[in-house]
C-alpha positions as a Python dict, from the first residue, in 0.01 Angstrom:
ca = {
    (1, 'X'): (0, 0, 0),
    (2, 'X'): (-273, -254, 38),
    (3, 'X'): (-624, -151, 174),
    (4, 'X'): (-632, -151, 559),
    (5, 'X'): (-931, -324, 595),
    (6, 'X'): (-830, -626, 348),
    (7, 'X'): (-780, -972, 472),
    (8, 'X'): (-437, -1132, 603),
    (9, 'X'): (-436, -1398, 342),
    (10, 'X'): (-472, -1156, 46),
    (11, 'X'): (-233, -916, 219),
    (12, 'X'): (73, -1069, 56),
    (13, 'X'): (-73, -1139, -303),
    (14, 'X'): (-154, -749, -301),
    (15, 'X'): (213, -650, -245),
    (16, 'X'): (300, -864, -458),
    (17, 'X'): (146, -772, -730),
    (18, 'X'): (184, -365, -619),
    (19, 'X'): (572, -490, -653),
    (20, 'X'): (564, -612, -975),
    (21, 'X'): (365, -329, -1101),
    (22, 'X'): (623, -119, -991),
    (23, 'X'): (876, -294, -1203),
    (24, 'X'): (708, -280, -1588),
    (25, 'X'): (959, -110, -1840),
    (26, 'X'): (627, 125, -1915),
    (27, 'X'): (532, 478, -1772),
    (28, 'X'): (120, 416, -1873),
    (29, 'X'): (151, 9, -1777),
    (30, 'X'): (258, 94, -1425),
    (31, 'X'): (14, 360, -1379),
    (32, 'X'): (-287, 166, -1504),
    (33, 'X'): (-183, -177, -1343),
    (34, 'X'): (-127, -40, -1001),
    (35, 'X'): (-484, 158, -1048),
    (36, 'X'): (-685, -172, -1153),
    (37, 'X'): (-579, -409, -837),
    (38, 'X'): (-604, -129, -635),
    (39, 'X'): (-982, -121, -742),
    (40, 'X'): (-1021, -476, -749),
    (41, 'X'): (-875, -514, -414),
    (42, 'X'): (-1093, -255, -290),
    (43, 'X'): (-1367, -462, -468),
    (44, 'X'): (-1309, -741, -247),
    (45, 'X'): (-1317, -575, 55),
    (46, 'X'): (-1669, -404, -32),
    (47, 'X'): (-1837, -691, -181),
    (48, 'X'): (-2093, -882, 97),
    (49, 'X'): (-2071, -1176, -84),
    (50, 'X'): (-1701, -1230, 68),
    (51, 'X'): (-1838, -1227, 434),
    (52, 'X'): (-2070, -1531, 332),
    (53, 'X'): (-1771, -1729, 320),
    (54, 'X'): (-1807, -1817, -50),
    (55, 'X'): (-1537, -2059, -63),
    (56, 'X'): (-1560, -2121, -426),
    (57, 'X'): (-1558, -1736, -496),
    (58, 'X'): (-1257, -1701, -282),
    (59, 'X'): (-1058, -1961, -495),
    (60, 'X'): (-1149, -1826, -798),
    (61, 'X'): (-1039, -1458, -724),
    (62, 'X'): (-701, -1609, -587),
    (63, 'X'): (-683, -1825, -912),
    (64, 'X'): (-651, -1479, -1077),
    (65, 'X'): (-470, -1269, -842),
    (66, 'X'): (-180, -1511, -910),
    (67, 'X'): (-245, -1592, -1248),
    (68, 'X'): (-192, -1178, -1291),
    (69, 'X'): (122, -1201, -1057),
    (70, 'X'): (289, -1456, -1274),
    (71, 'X'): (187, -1238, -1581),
    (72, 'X'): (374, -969, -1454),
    (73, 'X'): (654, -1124, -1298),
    (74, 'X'): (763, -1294, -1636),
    (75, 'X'): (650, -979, -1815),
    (76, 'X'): (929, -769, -1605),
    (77, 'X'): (1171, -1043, -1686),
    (78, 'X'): (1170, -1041, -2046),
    (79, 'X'): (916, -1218, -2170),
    (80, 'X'): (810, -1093, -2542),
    (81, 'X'): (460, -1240, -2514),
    (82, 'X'): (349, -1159, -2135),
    (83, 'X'): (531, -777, -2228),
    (84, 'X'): (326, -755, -2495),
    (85, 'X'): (-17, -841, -2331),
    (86, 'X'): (69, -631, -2049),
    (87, 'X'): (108, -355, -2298),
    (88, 'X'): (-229, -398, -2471),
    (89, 'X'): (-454, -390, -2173),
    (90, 'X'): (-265, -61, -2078),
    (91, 'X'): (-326, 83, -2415),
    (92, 'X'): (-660, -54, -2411),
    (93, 'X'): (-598, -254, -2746),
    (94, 'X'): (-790, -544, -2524),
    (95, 'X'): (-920, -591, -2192),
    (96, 'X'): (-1150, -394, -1995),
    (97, 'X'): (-996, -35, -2091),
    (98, 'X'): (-1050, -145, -2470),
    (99, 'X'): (-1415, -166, -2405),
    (100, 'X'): (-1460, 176, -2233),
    (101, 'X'): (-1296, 353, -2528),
    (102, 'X'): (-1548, 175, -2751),
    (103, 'X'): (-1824, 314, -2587),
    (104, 'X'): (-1693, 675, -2561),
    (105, 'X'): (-1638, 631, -2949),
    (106, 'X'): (-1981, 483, -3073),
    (107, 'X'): (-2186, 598, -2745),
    (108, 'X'): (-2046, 966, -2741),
    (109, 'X'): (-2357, 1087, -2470),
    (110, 'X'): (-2704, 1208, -2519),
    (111, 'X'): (-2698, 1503, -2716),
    (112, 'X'): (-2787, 1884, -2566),
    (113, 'X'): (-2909, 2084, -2873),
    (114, 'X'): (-3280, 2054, -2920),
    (115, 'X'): (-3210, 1933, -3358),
    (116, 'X'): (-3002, 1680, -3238),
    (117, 'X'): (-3223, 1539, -2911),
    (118, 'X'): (-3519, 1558, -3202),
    (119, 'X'): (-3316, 1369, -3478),
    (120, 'X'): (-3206, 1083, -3186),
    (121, 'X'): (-3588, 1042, -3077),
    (122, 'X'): (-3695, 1023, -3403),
    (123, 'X'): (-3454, 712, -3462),
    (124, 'X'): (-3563, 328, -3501),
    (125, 'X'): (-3521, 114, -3195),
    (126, 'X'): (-3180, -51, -3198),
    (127, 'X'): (-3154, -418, -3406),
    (128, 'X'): (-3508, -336, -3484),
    (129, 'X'): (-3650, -278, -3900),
    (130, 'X'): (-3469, 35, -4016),
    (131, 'X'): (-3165, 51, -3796),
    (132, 'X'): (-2834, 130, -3947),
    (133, 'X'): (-2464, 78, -3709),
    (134, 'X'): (-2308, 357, -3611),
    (135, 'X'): (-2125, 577, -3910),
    (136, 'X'): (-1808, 625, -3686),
    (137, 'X'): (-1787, 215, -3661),
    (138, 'X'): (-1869, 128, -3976),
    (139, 'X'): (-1561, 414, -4121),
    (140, 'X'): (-1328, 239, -3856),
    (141, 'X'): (-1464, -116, -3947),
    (142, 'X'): (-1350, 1, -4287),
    (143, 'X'): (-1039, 144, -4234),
    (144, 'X'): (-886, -197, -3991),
    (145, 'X'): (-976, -380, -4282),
    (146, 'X'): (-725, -203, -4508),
    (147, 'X'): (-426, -157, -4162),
    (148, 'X'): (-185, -414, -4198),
    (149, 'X'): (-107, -555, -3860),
    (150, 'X'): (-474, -483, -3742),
    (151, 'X'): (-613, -633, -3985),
    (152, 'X'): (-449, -978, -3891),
    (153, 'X'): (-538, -962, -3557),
    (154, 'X'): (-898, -955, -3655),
    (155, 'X'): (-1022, -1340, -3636),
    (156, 'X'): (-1381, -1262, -3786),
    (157, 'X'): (-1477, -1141, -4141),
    (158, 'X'): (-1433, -784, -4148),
    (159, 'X'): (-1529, -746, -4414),
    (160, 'X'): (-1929, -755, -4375),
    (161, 'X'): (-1967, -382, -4323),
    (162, 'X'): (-2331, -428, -4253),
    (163, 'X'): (-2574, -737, -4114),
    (164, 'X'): (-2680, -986, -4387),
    (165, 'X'): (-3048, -1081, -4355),
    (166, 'X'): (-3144, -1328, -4593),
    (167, 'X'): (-3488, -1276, -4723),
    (168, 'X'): (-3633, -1653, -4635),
    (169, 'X'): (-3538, -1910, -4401),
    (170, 'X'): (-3503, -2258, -4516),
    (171, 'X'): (-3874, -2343, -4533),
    (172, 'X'): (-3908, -2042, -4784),
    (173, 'X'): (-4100, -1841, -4511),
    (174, 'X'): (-4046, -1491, -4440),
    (175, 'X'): (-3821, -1459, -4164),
    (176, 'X'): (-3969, -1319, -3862),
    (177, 'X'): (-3870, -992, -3678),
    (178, 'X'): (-3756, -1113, -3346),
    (179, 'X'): (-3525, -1313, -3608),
    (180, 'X'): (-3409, -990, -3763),
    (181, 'X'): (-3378, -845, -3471),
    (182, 'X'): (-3137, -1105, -3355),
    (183, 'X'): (-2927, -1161, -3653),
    (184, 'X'): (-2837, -761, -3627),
    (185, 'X'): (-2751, -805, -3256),
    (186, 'X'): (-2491, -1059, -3287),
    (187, 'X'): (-2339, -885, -3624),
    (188, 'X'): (-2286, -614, -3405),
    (189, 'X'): (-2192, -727, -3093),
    (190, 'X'): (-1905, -952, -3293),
    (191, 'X'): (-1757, -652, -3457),
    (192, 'X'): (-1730, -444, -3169),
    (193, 'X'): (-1557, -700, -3013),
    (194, 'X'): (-1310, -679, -3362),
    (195, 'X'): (-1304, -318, -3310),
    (196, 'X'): (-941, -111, -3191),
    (197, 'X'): (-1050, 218, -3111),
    (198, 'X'): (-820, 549, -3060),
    (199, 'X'): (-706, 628, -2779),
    (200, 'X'): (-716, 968, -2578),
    (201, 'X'): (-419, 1265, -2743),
    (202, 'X'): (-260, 1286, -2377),
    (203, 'X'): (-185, 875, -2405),
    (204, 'X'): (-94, 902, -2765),
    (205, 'X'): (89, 1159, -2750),
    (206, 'X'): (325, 951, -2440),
    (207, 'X'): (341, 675, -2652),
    (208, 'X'): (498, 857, -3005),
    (209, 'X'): (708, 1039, -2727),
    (210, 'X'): (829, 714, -2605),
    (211, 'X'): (898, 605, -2970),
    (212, 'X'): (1078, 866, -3086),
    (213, 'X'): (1278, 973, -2789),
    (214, 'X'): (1121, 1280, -2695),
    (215, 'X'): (1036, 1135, -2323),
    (216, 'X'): (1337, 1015, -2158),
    (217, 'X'): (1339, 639, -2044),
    (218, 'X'): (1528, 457, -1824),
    (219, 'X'): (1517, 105, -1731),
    (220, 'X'): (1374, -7, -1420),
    (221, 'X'): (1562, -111, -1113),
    (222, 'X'): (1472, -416, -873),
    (223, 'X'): (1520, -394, -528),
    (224, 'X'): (1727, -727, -428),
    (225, 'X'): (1537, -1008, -111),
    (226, 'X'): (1610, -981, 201),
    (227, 'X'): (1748, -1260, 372),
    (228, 'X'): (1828, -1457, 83),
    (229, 'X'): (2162, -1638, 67),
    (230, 'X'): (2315, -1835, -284),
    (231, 'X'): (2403, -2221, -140),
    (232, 'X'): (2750, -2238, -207),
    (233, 'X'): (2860, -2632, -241),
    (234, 'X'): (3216, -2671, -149),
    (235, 'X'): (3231, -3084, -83),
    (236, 'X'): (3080, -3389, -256),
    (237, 'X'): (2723, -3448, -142),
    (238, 'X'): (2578, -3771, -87),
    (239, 'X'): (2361, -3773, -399),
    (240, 'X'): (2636, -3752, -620),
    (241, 'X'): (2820, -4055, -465),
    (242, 'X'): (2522, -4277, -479),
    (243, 'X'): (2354, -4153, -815),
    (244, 'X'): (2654, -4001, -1048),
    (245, 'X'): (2677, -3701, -1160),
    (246, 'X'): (2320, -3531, -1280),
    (247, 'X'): (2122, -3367, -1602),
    (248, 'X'): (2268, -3025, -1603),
    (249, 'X'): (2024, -2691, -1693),
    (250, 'X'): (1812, -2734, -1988),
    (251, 'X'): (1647, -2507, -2281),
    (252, 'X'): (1360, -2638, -2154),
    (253, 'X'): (1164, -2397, -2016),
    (254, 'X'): (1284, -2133, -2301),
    (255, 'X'): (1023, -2333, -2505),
    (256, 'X'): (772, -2092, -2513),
    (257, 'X'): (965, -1783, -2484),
    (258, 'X'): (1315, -1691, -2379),
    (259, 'X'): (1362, -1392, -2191),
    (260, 'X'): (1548, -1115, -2267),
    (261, 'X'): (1743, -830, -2144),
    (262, 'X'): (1511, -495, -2070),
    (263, 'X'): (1707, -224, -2320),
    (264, 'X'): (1529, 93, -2505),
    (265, 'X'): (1596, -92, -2818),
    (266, 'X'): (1342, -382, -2721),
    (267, 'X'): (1122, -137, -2561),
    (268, 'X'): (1081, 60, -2888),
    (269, 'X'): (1010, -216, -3053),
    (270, 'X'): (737, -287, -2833),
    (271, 'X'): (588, 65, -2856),
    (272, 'X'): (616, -13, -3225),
    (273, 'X'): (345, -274, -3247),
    (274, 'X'): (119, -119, -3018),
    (275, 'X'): (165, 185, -3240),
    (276, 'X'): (55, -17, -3527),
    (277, 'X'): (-262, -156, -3327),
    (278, 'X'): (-428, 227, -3224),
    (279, 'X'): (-570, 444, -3545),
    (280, 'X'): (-533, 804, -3544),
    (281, 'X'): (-857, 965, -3611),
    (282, 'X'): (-985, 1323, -3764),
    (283, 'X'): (-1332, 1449, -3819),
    (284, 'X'): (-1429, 1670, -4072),
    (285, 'X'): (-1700, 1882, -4020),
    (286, 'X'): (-1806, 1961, -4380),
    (287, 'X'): (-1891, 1581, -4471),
    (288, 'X'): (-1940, 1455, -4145),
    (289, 'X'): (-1708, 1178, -4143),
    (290, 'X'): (-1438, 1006, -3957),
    (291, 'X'): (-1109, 930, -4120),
    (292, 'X'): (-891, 701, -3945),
    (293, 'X'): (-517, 627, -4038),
    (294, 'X'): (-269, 360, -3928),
    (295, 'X'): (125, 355, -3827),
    (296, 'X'): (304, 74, -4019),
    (297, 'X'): (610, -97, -3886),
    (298, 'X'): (836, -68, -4159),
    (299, 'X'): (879, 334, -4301),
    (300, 'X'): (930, 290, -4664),
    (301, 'X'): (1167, 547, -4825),
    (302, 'X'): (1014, 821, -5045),
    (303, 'X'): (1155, 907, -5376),
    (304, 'X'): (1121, 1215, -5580),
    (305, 'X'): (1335, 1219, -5972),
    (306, 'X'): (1250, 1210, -6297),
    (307, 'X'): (1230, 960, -6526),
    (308, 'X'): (1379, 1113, -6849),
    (309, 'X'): (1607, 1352, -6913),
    (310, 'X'): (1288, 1599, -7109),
    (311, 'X'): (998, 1500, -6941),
    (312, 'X'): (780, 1661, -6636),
    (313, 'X'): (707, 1298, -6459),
    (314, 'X'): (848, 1316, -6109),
    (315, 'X'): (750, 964, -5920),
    (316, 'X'): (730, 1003, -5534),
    (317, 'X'): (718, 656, -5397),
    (318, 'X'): (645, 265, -5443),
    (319, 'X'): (323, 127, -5428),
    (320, 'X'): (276, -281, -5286),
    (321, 'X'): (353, -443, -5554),
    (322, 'X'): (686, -234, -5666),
    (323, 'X'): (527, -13, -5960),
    (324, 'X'): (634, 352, -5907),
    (325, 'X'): (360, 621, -5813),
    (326, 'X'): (430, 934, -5991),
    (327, 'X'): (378, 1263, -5796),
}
């Protein structure tokens, strides 16, 4: 239900909305839709700046209140790409959820034991001389550059584990350190925003259930309007005697997309590619390190024989390009 104390005219773009949420194919998607316009209803209610009667405010937060209902509504009916965006913010592989899991990953907290409060006061300033990113992000900048289907999703290079300073500018001076300083920020605030970080074991652990089977599914079902009747035509109308018979429906608006039937099949693939998008990560304690792995779309086939009839070579698999890996 919509807040109480929320206007009339943004009563019936909350329902809405609450409706729609209601009807995504997803367990997590509903949950974390219906909790963020519940908050940013809420939001609108709180906020003084509403009771100024901002009139360019107001249009802009209806602009996206029904920019986000038409999101939805074409997400629930099949849409590949709308499903799929819905998906990511829920999984946090973009959006506002994406960034909070960044920060819990490179910004852990302020440590309690007294060595490691010592060893973070005893650091550099940040994008100042001396400074060094974050081990965890550089091992996960690392390890999207080698995933498959993250790594193509990834617009800018990647591959620049660290901030290039060049030792002159173009007069052959020195460069100066609010210069440094700056050329470090924006390295590092244009990988984070490259960055796919893990998400928490309870939500991975509902999405490989949802792959594999192990959590039931069901489609959704839509509760049918009220009120509204199909126009039957029974007699020749007026337009066809004076214009002839017209165009008939189009493919038209299937340009962009074509909607499709809500099954567990096309749900799993779904779950598939936002599988491939969230790393699975493991710390050991003895070096310190993060190790992150990736799901792939395609499972290829191990295989395990020998190659002569005499020898001890056993090969266990195929490498990319097709040469057998022995075992």
């Amino acid at each position: 239900m919509p807040p109480r104390s929320l206007p009339p005219q943004w009563a019936h773009l909350c329902r809405a909305l609450l409706r729609e949420c209601s009807y995504l194919p997803d367990p997590l998607a509903r949950a974390y839709h219906h909790d963020f316009i519940m908050q940013r209803f809420r939001h609108l209610c709180e906020d003084p700046r509403d009771k100024r009667h901002n009139i360019y405010r107001q249009n802009q937060l209806r602009k996206k209140a029904v920019q986000g209902l038409s999101l939805l509504h074409r997400a629930n009916e099949g849409y590949s790409r709308p499903l799929e965006k819905v998906l990511r913010q829920a999984y946090g592989r973009k959006g506002k959820k994406r960034q909070e899991l960044i920060d819990k990953l490179v910004h852990p907290g302020f440590p309690t034991d007294h060595m490691s409060v010592e060893e973070v006061l005893t650091r550099p300033e940040i994008f100042s001389d001396g400074w060094e990113p974050p081990r965890v992000m550089v091992n996960l900048l690392k390890a999207q550059q080698n995933a498959g289907v993250a790594a193509q999703l990834t617009l800018s290079g990647l591959k620049q584990h660290a901030p290039v300073i060049p030792e002159t500018n173009s007069w052959g001076w020195p460069l100066s350190e609010n210069r440094r300083r700056n050329i470090r920020k924006r390295w590092y605030y244009n990988r984070m925003s490259d960055l796919l970080p893990p998400l928490p074991d309870s939500e991975l652990q509902i999405l490989e259930g949802l792959i594999s089977g192990s959590i039931p599914w069901t489609p959704p079902k839509k509760r049918k309007a009220i009120g509204v009747v199909s126009e039957v035509k029974t007699a020749l109308s007026t337009d066809f005697l004076t214009e002839g018979p017209q165009k008939g429906e189009t493919h038209r608006k299937h340009v962009d997309g074509r909607p499709h039937v809500i099954t567990r099949r096309f749900m799993e693939k779904q779950w598939k590619r936002i599988s491939c998008l969230v790393p699975r990560m493991t710390y050991d304690p003895n070096t310190q390190k993060h190790t992150f792995t990736w799901d792939t779309i395609w499972n290829v086939p191990k295989l395990a024989y020998t190659a002569k009839e005499g020898t001890d070579e056993v090969f266990e698999g195929v490498d990319k390009g097709g040469k057998l890996i022995k075992k």
